[in-house]
Coordinates of N, CA, C and O in Angstrom, one line a residue:
X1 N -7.2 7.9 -88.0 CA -6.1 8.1 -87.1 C -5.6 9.5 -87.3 O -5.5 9.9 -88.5
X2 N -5.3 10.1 -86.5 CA -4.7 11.4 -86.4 C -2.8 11.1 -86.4 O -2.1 10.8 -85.5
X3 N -2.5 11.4 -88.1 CA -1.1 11.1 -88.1 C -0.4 12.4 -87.3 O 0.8 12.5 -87.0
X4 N -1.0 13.1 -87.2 CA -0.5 14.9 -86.5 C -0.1 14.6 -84.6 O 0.8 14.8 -83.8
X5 N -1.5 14.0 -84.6 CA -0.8 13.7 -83.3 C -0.2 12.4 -82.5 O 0.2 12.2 -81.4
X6 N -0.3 11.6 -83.6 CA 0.9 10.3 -83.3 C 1.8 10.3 -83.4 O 2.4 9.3 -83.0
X7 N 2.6 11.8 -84.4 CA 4.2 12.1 -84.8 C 4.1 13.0 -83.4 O 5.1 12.8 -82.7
X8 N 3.2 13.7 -82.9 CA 4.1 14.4 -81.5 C 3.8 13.5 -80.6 O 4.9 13.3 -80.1
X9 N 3.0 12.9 -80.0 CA 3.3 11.6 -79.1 C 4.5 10.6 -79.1 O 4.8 9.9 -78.1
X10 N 5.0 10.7 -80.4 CA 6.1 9.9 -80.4 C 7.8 10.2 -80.4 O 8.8 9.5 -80.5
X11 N 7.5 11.8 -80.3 CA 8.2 12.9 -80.5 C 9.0 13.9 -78.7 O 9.9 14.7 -78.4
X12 N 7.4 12.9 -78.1 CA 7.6 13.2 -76.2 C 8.5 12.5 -76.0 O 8.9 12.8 -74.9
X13 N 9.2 11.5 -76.5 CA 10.4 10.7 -76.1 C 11.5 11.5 -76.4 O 12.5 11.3 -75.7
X14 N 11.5 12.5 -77.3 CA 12.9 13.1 -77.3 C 12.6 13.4 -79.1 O 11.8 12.8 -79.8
X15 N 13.4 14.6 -79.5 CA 13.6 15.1 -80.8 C 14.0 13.8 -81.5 O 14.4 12.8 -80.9
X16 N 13.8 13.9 -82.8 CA 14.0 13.3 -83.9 C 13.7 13.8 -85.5 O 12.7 14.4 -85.8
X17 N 14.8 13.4 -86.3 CA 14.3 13.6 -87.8 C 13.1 12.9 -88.4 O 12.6 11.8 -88.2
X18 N 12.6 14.1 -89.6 CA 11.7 13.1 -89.9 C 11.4 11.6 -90.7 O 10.4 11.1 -91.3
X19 N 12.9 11.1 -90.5 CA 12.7 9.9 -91.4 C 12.6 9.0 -90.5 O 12.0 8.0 -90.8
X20 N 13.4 9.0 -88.6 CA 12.9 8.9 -87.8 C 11.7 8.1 -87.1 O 11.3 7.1 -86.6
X21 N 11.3 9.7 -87.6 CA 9.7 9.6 -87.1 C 8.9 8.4 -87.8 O 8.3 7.5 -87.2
X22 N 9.1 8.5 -89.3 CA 8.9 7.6 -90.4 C 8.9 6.6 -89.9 O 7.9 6.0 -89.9
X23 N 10.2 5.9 -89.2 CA 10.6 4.8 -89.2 C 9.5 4.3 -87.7 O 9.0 3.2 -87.8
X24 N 9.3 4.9 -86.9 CA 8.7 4.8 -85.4 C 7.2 4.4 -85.9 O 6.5 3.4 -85.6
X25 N 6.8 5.8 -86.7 CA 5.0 5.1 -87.0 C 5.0 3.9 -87.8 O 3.9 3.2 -87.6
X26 N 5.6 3.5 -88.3 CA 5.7 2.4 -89.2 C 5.6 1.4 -88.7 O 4.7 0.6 -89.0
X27 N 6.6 1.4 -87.6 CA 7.0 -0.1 -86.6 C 5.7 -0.1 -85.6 O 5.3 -1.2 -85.1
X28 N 5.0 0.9 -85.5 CA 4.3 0.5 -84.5 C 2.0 0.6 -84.9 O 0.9 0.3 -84.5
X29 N 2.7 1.4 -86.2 CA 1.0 1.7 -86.9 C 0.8 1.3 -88.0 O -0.3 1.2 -88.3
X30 N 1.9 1.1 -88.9 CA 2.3 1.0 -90.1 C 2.2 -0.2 -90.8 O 2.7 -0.5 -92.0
X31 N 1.7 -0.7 -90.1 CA 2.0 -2.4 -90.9 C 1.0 -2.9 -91.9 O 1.4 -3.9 -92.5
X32 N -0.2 -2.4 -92.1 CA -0.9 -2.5 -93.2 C -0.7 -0.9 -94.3 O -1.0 -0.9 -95.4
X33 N -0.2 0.1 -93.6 CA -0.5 1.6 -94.6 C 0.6 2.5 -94.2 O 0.5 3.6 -93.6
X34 N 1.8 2.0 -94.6 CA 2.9 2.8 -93.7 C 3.0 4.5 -94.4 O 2.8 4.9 -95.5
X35 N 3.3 5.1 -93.6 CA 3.3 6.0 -94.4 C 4.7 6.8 -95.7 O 5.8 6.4 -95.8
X36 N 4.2 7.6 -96.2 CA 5.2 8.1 -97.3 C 6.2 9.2 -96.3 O 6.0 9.5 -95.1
X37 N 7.2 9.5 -97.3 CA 7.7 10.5 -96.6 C 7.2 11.9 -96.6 O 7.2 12.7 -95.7
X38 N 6.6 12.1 -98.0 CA 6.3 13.4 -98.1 C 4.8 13.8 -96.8 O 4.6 14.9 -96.4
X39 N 4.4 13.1 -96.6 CA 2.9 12.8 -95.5 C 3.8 13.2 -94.5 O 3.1 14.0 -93.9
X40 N 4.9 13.1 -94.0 CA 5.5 13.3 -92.6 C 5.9 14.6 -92.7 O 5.5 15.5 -91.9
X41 N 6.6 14.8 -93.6 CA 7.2 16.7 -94.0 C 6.0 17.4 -93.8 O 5.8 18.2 -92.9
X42 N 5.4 16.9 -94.8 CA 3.8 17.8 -95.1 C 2.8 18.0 -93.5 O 1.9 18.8 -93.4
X43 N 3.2 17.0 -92.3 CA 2.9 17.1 -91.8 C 3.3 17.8 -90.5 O 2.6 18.2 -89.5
X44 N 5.1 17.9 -90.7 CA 5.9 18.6 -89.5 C 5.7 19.6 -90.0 O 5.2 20.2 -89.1
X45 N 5.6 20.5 -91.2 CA 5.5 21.7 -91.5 C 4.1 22.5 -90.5 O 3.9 23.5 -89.8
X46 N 3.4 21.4 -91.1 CA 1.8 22.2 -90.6 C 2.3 22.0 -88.8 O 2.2 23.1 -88.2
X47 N 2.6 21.0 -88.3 CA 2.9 21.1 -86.7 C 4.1 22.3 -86.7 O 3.8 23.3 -86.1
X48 N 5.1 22.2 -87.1 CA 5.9 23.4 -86.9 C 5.0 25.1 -87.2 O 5.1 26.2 -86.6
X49 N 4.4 24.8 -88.1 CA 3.5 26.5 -88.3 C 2.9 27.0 -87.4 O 3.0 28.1 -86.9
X50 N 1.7 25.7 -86.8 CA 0.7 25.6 -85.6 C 1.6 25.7 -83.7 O 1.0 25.9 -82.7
X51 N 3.2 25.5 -84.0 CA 3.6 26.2 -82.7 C 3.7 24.8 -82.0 O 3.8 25.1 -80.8
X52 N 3.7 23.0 -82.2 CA 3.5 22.3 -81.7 C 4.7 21.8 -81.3 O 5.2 21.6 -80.2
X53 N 5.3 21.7 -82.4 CA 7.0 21.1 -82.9 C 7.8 22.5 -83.3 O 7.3 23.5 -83.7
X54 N 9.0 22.5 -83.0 CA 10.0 23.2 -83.3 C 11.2 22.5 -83.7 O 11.4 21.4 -83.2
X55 N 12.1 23.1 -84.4 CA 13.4 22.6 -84.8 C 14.1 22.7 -84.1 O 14.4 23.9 -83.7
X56 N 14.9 21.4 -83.4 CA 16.2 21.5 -82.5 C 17.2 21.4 -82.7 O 18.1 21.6 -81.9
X57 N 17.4 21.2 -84.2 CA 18.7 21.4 -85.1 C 18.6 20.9 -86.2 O 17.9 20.0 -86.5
X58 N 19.7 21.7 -87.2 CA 19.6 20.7 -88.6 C 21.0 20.3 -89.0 O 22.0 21.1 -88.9
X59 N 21.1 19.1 -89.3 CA 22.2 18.5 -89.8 C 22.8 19.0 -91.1 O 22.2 19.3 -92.1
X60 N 23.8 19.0 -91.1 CA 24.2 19.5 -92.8 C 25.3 18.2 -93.1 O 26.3 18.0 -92.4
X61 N 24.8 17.4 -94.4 CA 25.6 16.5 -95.0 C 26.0 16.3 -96.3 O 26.4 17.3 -97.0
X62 N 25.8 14.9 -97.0 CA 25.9 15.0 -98.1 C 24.6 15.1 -99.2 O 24.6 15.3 -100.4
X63 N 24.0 15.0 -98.5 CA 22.4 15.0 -98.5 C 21.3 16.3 -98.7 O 21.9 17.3 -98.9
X64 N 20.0 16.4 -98.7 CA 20.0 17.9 -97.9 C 19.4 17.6 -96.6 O 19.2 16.6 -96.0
X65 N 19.3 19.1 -96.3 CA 19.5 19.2 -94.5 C 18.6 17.9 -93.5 O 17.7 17.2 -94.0
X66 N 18.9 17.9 -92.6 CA 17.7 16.8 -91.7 C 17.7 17.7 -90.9 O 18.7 18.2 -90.3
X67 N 16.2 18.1 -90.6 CA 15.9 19.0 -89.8 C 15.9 18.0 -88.0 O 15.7 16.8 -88.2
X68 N 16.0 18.3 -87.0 CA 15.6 17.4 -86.0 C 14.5 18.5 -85.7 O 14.6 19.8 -85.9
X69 N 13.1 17.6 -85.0 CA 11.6 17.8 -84.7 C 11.9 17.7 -83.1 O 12.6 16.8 -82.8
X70 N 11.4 18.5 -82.2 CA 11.0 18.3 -80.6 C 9.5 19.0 -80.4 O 9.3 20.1 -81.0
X71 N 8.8 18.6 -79.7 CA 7.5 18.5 -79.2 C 7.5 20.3 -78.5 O 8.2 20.4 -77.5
X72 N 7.1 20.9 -78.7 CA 6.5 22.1 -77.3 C 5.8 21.8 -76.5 O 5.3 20.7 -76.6
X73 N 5.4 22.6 -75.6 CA 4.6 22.4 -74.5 C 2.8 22.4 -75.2 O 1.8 21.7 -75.0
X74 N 2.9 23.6 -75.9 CA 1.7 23.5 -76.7 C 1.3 22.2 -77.4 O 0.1 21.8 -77.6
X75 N 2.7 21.6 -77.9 CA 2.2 20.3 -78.5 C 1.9 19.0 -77.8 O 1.3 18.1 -78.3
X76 N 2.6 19.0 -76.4 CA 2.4 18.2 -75.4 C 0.5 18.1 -74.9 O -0.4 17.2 -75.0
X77 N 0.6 19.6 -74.4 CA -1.0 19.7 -74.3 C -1.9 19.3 -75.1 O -3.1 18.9 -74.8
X78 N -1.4 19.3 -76.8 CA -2.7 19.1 -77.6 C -2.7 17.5 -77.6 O -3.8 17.1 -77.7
X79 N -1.9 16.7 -77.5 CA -1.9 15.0 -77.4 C -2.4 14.6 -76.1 O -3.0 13.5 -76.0
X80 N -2.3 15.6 -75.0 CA -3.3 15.3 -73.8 C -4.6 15.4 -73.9 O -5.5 14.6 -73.4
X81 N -4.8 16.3 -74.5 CA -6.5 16.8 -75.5 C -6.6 15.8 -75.9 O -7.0 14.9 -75.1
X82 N -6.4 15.6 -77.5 CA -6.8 14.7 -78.4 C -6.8 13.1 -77.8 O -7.3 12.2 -78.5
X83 N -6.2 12.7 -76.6 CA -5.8 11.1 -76.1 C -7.6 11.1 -75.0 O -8.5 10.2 -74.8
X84 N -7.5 12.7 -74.4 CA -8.5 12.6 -73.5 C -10.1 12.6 -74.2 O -11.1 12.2 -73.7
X85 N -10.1 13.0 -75.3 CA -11.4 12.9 -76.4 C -11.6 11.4 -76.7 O -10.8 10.8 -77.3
X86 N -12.7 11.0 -76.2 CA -13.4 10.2 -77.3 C -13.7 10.3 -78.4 O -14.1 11.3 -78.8
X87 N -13.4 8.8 -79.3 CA -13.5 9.0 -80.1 C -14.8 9.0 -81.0 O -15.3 7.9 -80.9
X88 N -15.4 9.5 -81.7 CA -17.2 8.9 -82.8 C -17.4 7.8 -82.8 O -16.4 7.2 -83.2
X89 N -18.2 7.0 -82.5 CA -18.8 5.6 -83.3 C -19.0 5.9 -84.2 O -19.3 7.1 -84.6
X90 N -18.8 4.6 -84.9 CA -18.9 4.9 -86.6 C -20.0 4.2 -86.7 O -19.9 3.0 -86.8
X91 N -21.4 4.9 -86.8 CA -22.6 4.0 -86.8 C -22.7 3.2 -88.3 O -23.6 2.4 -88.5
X92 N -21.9 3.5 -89.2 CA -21.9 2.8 -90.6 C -23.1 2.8 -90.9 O -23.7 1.8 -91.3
X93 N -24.0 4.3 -90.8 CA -25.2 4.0 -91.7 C -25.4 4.3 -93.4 O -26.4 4.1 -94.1
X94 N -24.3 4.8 -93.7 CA -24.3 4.6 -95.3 C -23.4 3.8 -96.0 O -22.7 4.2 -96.9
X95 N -23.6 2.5 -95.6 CA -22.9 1.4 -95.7 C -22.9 0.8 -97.3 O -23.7 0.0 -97.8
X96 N -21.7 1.2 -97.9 CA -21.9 0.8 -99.3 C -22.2 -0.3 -99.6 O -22.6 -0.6 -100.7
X97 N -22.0 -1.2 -98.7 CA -22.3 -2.5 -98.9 C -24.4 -2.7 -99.0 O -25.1 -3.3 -99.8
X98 N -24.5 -2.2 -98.2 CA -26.1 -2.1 -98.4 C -26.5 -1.0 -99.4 O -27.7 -1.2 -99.9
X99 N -26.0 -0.3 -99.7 CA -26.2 0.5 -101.4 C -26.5 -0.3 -102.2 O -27.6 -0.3 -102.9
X100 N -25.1 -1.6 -102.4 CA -24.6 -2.1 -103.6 C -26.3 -3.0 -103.4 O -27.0 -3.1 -104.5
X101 N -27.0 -3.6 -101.8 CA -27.9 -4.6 -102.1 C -29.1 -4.3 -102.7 O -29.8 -5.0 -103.4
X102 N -29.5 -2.8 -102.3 CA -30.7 -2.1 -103.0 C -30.5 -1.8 -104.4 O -31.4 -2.1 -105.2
X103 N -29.2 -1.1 -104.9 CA -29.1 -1.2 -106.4 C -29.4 -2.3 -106.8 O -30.3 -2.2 -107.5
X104 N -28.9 -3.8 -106.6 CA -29.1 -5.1 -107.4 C -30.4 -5.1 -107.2 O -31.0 -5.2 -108.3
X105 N -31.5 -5.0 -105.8 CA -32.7 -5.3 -105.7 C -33.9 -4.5 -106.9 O -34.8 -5.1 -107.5
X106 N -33.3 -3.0 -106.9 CA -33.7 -2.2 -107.9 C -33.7 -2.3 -109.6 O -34.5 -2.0 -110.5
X107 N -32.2 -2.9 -109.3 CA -32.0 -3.2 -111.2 C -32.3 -4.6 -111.4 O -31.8 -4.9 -112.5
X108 N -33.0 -5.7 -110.7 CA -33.4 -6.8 -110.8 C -32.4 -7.4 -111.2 O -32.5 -8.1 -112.3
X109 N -30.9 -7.3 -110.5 CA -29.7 -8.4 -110.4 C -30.0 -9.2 -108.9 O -31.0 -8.9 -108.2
X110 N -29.3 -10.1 -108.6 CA -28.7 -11.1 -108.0 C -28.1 -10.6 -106.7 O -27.0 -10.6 -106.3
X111 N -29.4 -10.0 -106.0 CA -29.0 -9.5 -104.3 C -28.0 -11.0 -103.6 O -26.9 -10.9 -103.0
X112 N -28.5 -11.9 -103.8 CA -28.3 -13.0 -103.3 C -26.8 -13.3 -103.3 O -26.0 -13.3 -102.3
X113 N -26.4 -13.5 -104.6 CA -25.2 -14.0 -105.0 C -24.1 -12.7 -104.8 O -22.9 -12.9 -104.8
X114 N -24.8 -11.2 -104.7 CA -23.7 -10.4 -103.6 C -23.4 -10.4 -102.4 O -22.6 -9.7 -101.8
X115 N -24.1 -11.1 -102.2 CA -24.7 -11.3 -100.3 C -23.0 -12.5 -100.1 O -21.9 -12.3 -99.5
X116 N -23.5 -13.5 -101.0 CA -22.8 -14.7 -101.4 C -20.8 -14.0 -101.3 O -20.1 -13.9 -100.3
X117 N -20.5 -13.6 -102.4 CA -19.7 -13.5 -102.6 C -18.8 -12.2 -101.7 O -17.6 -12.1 -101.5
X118 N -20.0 -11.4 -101.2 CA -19.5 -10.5 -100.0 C -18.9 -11.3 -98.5 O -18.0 -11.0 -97.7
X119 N -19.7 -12.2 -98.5 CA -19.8 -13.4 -97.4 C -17.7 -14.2 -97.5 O -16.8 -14.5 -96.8
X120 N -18.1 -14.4 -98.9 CA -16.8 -15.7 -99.0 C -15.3 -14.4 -98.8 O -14.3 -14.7 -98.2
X121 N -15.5 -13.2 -99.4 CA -14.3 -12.2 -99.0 C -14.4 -11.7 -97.6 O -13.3 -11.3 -97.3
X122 N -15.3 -11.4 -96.6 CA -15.1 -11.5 -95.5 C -14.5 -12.9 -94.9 O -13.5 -12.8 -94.1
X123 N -14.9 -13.7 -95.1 CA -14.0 -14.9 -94.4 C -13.0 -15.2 -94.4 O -12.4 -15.6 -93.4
X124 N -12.4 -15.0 -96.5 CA -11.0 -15.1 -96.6 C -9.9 -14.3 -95.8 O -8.8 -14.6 -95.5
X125 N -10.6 -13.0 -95.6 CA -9.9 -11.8 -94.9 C -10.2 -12.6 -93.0 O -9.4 -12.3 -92.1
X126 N -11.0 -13.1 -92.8 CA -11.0 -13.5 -91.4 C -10.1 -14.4 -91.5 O -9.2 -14.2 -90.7
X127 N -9.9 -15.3 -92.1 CA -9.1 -16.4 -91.9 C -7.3 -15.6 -92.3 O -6.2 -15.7 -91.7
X128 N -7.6 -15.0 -93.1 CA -5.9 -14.6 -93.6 C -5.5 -13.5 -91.7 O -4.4 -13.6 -91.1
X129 N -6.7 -12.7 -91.2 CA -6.0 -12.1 -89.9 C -6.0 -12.7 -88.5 O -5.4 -12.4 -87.5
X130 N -7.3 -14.1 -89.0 CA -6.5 -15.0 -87.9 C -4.9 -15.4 -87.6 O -4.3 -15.5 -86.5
X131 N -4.5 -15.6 -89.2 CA -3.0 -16.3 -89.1 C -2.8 -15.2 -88.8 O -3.4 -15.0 -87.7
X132 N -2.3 -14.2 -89.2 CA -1.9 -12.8 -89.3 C -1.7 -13.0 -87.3 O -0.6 -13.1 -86.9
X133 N -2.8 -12.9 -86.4 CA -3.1 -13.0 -85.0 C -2.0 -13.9 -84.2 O -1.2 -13.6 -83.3
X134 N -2.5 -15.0 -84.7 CA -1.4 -15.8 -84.2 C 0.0 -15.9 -84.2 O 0.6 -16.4 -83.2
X135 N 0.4 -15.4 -85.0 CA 1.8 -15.7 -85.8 C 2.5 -14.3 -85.0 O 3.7 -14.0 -84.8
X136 N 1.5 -13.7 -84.6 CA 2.2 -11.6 -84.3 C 2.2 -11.5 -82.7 O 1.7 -12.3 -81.9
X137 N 2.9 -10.5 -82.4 CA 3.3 -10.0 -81.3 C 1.9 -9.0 -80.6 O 0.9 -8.6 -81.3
X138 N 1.9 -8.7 -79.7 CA 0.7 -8.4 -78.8 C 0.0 -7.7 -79.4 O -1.2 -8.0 -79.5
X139 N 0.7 -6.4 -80.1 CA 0.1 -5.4 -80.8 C -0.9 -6.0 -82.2 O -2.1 -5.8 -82.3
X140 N -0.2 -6.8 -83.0 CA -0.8 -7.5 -84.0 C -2.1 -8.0 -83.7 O -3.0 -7.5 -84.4
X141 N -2.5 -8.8 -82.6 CA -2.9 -9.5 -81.9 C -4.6 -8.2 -81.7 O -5.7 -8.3 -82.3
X142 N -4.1 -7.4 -80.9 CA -5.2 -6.6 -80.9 C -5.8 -5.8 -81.9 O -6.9 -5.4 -82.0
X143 N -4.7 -5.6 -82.8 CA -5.2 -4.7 -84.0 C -6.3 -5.5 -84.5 O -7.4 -5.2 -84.8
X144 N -5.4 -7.1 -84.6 CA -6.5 -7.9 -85.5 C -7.5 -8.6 -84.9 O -8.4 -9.3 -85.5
X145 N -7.5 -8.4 -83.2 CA -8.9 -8.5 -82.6 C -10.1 -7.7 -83.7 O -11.1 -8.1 -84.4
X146 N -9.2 -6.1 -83.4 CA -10.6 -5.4 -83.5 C -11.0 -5.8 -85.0 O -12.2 -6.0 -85.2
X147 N -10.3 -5.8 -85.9 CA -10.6 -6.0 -87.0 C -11.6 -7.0 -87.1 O -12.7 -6.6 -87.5
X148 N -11.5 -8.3 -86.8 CA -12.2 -9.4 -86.9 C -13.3 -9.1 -85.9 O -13.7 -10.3 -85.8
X149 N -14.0 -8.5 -85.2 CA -14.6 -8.2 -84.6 C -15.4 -7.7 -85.6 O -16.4 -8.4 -86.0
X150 N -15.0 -6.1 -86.4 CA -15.8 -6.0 -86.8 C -16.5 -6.7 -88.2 O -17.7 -6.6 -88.4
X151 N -15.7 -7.4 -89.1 CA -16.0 -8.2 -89.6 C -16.9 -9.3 -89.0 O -17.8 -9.9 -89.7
X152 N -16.7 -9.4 -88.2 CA -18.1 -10.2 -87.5 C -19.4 -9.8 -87.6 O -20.3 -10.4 -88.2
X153 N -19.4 -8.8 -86.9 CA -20.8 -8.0 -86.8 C -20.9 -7.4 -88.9 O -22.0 -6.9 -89.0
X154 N -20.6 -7.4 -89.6 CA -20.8 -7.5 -90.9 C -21.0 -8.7 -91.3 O -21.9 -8.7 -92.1
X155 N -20.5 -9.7 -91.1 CA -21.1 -11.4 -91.7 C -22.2 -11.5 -90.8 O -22.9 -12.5 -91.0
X156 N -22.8 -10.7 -89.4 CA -24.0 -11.0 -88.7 C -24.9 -10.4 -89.9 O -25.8 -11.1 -90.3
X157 N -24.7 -9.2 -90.3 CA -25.6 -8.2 -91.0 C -25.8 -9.1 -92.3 O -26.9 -9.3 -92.6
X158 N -24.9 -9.6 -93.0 CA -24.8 -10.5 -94.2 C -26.0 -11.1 -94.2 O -26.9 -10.9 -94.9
X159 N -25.8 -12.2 -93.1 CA -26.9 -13.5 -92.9 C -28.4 -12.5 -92.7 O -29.4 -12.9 -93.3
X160 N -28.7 -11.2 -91.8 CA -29.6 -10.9 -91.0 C -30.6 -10.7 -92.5 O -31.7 -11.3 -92.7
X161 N -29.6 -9.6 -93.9 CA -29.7 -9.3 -94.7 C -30.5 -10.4 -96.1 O -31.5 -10.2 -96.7
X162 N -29.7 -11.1 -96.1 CA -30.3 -12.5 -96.9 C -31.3 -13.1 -96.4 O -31.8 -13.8 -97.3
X163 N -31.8 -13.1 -95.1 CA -32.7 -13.6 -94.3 C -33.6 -12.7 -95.1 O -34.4 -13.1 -96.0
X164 N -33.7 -11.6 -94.7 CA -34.8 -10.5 -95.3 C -35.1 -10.1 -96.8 O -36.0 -9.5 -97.2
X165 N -34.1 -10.6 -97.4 CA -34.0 -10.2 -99.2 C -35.5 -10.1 -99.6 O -35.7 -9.3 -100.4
X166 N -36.3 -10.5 -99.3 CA -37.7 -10.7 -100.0 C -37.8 -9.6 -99.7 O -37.2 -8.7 -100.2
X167 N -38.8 -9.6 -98.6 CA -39.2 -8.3 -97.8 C -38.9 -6.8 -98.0 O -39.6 -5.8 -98.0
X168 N -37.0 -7.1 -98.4 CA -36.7 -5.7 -98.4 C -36.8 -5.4 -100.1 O -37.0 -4.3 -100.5
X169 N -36.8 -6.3 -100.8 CA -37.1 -6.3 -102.6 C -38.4 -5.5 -102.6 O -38.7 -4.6 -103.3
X170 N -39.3 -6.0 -101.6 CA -40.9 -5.3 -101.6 C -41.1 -4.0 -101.4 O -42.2 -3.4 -101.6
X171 N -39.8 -3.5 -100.8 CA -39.8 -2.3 -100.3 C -39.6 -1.6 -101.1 O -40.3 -0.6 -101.5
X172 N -38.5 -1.8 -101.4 CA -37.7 -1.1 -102.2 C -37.9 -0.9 -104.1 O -37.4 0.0 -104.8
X173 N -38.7 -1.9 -104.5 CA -39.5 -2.3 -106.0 C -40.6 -1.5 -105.9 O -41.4 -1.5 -104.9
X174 N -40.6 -0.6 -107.1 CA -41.7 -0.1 -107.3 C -42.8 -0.2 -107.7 O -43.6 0.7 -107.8

């Protein structure tokens, strides 16, 4: 996720500080990996250097200052850019998970019982974002589509994988 351009997308509604902002990606992206503060500074700075954000004022209290953040036109355009880009497939061809199966096949451990135990933590995680699905509001709901989605097509690879364990031991054994 591009946190640079989800603080100025959310920034087109009108200026805000950055604790703010904080509070906005949080509620709406944040619910497994919210972010820190210093990630937001660290990140208005580099948008304020690059000409995207500018300061619309700073508060002076008891505190130190709160800068308020508003979007430019340059920064408007670049979230039109970045929204109109597709994104990579992530073809997951160096999938540590199939590392871990050729290492065990190689060091003559127990491909099987990783296969096994890989299998039973995908499910616990399917079942914990099912509830997670149900229990949540729309947004939840799709996040944890996609998630369990792809968890799927990884318990497909699991089974396809264990199906083949011989085969690929032949290959891969010197």
């Amino acid at each position: 996720m591009s946190i640079g351009h989800t603080l100025l997308a959310l920034l087109e509604s009108g200026p805000r500080h950055g604790y703010d902002l904080k509070r906005a990606f949080d509620a709406r992206f944040g619910h497994d990996r919210p972010l820190h503060y210093g990630q937001v500074y660290a990140t208005m700075s580099r948008l304020l250097k690059n000409g995207l954000v500018e300061v619309d004022g700073i508060e002076h209290g008891d505190g130190p200052e709160r800068k308020r953040y508003a979007i430019t036109d340059a920064g408007i355009t670049d979230v039109g850019r970045w929204l109109a880009e597709p994104e990579k497939p992530e073809p997951y061809l160096q999938s540590v998970l199939y590392t871990k199966v050729v290492v065990a096949l190689l060091t003559g451990r127990d491909a099987d019982s990783l296969l096994d135990a890989q299998r039973t933590e995908h499910l616990r995680l399917m079942r914990e974002l099912t509830r997670r699905k149900v229990s949540g509001d729309l947004a939840d709901q799709l996040i944890c589509d996609h998630a369990l989605f792809h968890l799927e097509a990884d318990l497909r690879w699991l089974e396809i994988t264990a199906a083949r364990l011989d085969q690929l031991a032949g290959t891969v054994r010197p």
